[in-house]
mmCIF file of C-alpha atoms and ligand atoms in Angstrom:
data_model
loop_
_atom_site.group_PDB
_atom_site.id
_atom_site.type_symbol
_atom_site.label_atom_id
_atom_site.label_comp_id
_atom_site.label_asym_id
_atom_site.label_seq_id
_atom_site.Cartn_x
_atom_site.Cartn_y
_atom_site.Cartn_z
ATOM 1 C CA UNK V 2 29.150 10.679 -36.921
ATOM 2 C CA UNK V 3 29.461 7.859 -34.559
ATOM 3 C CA UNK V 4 31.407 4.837 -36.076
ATOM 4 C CA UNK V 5 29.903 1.232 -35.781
ATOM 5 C CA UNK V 6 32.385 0.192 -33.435
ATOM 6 C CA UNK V 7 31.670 3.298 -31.049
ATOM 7 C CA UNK V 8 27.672 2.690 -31.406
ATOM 8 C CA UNK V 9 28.278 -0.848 -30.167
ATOM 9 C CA UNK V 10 30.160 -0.080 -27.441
ATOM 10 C CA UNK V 11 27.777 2.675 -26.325
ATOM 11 C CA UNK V 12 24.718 -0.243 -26.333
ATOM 12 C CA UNK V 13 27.076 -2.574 -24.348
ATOM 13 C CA UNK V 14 27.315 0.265 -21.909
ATOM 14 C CA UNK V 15 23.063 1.087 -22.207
ATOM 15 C CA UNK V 16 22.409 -2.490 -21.502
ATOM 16 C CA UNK V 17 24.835 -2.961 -18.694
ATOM 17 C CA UNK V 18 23.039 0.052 -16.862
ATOM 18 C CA UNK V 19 19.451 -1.218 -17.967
ATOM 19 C CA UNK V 20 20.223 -4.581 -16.336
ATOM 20 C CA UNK V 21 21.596 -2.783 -13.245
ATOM 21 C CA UNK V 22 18.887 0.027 -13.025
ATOM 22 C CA UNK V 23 15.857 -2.501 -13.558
ATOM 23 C CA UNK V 24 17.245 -4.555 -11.081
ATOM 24 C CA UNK V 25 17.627 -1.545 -8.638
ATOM 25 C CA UNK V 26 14.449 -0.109 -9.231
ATOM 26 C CA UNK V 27 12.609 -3.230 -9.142
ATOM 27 C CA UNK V 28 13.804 -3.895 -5.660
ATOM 28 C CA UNK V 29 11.673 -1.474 -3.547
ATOM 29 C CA UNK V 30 12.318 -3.235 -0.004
ATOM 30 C CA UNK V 31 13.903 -0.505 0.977
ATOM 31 C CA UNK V 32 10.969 1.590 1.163
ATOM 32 C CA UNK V 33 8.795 -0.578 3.257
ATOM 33 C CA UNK V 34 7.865 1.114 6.418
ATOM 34 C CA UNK V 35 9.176 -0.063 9.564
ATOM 35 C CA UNK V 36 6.974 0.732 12.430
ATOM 36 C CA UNK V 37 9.269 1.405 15.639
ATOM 37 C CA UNK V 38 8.263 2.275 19.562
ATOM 38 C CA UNK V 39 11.036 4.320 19.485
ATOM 39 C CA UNK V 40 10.213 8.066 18.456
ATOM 40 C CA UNK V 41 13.603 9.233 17.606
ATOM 41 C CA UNK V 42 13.833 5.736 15.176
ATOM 42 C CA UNK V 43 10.459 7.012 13.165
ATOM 43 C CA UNK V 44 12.171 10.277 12.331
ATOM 44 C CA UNK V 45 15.279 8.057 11.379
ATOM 45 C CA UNK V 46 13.260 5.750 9.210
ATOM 46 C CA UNK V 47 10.899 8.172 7.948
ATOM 47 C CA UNK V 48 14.242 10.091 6.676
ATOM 48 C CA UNK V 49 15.620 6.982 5.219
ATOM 49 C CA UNK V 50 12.263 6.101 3.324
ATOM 50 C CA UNK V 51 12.385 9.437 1.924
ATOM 51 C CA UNK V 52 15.448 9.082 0.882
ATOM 52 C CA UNK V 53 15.139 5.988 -0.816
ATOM 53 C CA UNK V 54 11.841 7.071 -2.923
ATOM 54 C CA UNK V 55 13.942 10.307 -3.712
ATOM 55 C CA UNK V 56 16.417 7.657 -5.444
ATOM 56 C CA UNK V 57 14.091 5.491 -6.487
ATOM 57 C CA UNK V 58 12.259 8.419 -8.422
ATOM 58 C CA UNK V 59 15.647 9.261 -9.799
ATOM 59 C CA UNK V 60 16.977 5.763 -11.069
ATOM 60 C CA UNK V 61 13.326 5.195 -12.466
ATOM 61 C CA UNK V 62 13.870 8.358 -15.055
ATOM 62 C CA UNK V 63 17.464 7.722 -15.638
ATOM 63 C CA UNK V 64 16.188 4.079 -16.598
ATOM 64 C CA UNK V 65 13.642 5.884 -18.986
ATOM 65 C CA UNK V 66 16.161 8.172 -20.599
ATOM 66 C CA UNK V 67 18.346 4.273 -21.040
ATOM 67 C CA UNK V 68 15.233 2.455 -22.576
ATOM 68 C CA UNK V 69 15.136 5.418 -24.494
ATOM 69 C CA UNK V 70 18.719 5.710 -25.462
ATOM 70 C CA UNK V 71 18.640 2.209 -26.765
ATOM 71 C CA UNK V 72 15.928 2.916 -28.958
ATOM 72 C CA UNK V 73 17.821 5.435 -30.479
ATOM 73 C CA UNK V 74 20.625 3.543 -30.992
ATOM 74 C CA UNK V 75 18.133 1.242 -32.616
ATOM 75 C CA UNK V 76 16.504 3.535 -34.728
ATOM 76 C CA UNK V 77 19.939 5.517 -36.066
ATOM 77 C CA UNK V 78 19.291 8.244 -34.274
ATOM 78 C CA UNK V 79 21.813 8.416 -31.233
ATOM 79 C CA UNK V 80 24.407 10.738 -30.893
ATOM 80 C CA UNK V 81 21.528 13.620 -31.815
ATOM 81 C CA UNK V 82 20.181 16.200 -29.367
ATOM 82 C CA UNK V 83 16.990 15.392 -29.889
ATOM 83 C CA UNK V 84 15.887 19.191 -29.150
ATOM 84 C CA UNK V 85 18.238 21.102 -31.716
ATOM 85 C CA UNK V 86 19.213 17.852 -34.226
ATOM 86 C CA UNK V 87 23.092 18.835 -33.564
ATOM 87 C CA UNK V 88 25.226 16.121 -33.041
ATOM 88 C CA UNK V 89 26.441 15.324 -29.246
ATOM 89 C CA UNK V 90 29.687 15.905 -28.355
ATOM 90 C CA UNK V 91 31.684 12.284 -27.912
ATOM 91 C CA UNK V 92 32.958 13.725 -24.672
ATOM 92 C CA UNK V 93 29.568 14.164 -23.124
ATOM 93 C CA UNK V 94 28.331 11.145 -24.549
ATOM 94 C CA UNK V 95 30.881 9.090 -22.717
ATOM 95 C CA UNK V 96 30.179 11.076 -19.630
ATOM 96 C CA UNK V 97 26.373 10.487 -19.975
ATOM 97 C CA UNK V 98 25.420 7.995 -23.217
ATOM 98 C CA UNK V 99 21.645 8.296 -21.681
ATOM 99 C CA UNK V 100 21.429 12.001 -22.267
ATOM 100 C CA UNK V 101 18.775 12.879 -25.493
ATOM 101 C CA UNK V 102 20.671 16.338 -25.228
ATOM 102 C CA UNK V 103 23.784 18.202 -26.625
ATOM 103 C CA UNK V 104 25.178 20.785 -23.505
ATOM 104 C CA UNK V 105 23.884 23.240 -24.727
ATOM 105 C CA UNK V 106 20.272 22.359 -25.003
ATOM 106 C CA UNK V 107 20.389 20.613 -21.946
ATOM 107 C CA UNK V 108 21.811 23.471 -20.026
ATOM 108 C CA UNK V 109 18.720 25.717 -21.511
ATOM 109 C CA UNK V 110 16.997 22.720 -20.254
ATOM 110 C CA UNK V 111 18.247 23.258 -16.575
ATOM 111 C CA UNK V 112 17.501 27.197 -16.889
ATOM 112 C CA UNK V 113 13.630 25.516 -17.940
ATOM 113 C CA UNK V 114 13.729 27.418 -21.171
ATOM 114 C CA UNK V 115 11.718 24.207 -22.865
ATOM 115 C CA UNK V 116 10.306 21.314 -20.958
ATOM 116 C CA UNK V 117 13.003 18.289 -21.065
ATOM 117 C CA UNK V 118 12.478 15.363 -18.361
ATOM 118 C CA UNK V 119 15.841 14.793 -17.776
ATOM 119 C CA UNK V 120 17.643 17.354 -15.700
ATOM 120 C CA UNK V 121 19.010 16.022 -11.904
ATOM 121 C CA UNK V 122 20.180 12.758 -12.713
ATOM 122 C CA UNK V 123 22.125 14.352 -15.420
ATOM 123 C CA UNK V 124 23.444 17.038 -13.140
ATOM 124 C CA UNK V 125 24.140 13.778 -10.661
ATOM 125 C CA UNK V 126 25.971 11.979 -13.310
ATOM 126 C CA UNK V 127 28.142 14.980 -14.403
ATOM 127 C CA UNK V 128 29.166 15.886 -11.162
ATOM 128 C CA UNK V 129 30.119 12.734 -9.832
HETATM 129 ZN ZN1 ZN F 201 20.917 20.501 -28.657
#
């Protein structure tokens, strides 16, 4: 069981990264398109715009799986996997607070053996 003093300090960390992912994700400049006479720039801006709606896609469902996280906390419930009711691991939770998942149901989660809408950004987070 998570202590009081842990729980806070997870929903410091949630609300840092809501501020900072709302922020991010409401800022979508970066995906205006530039129109260029210069063929060899489309392909170069057409690769960045793609890029930037692939991360933009991303930060939008880790921002989710925060909002969500938060409502957990809320609610009593973090710490949880919310697909087998185990308890987290502190370890992973540190790694990734978001995550609604213990390892091992989000690894099943990765091999698709149940529907779960968090998978890359997880993988992201844990290998960076
Ligand atoms: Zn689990």
């Amino acid at each position: 069981m998570l202590t009081k003093a842990e729980l806070n300090k997870f929903k410091r960390i949630l609300e840092e990264k809501r501020v900072e992912l709302e922020r991010v994700v409401s800022n979508r400049d970066a995906i205006t398109i530039e129109k260029s006479a210069d063929a060899l720039d489309e392909v170069q801006h057409a690769a960045e715009r793609e890029l930037a709606i692939r991360n933009l896609d991303r930060d939008s469902r880790l921002l989710r799986n925060v909002r969500l996280a938060l409502r957990r906390i809320g609610e009593g419930s973090f710490g949880t996997c919310l697909h087998c009711e185990e308890e987290i691991s502190p370890k992973r939770l540190n790694a990734v607070p978001q995550t609604p998942y213990c390892i091992r149901c989000q690894e099943a989660a990765d091999r698709h053996e149940f529907e779960a809408n968090e998978t890359m950004e997880d993988l992201l987070l844990n290998a960076a």
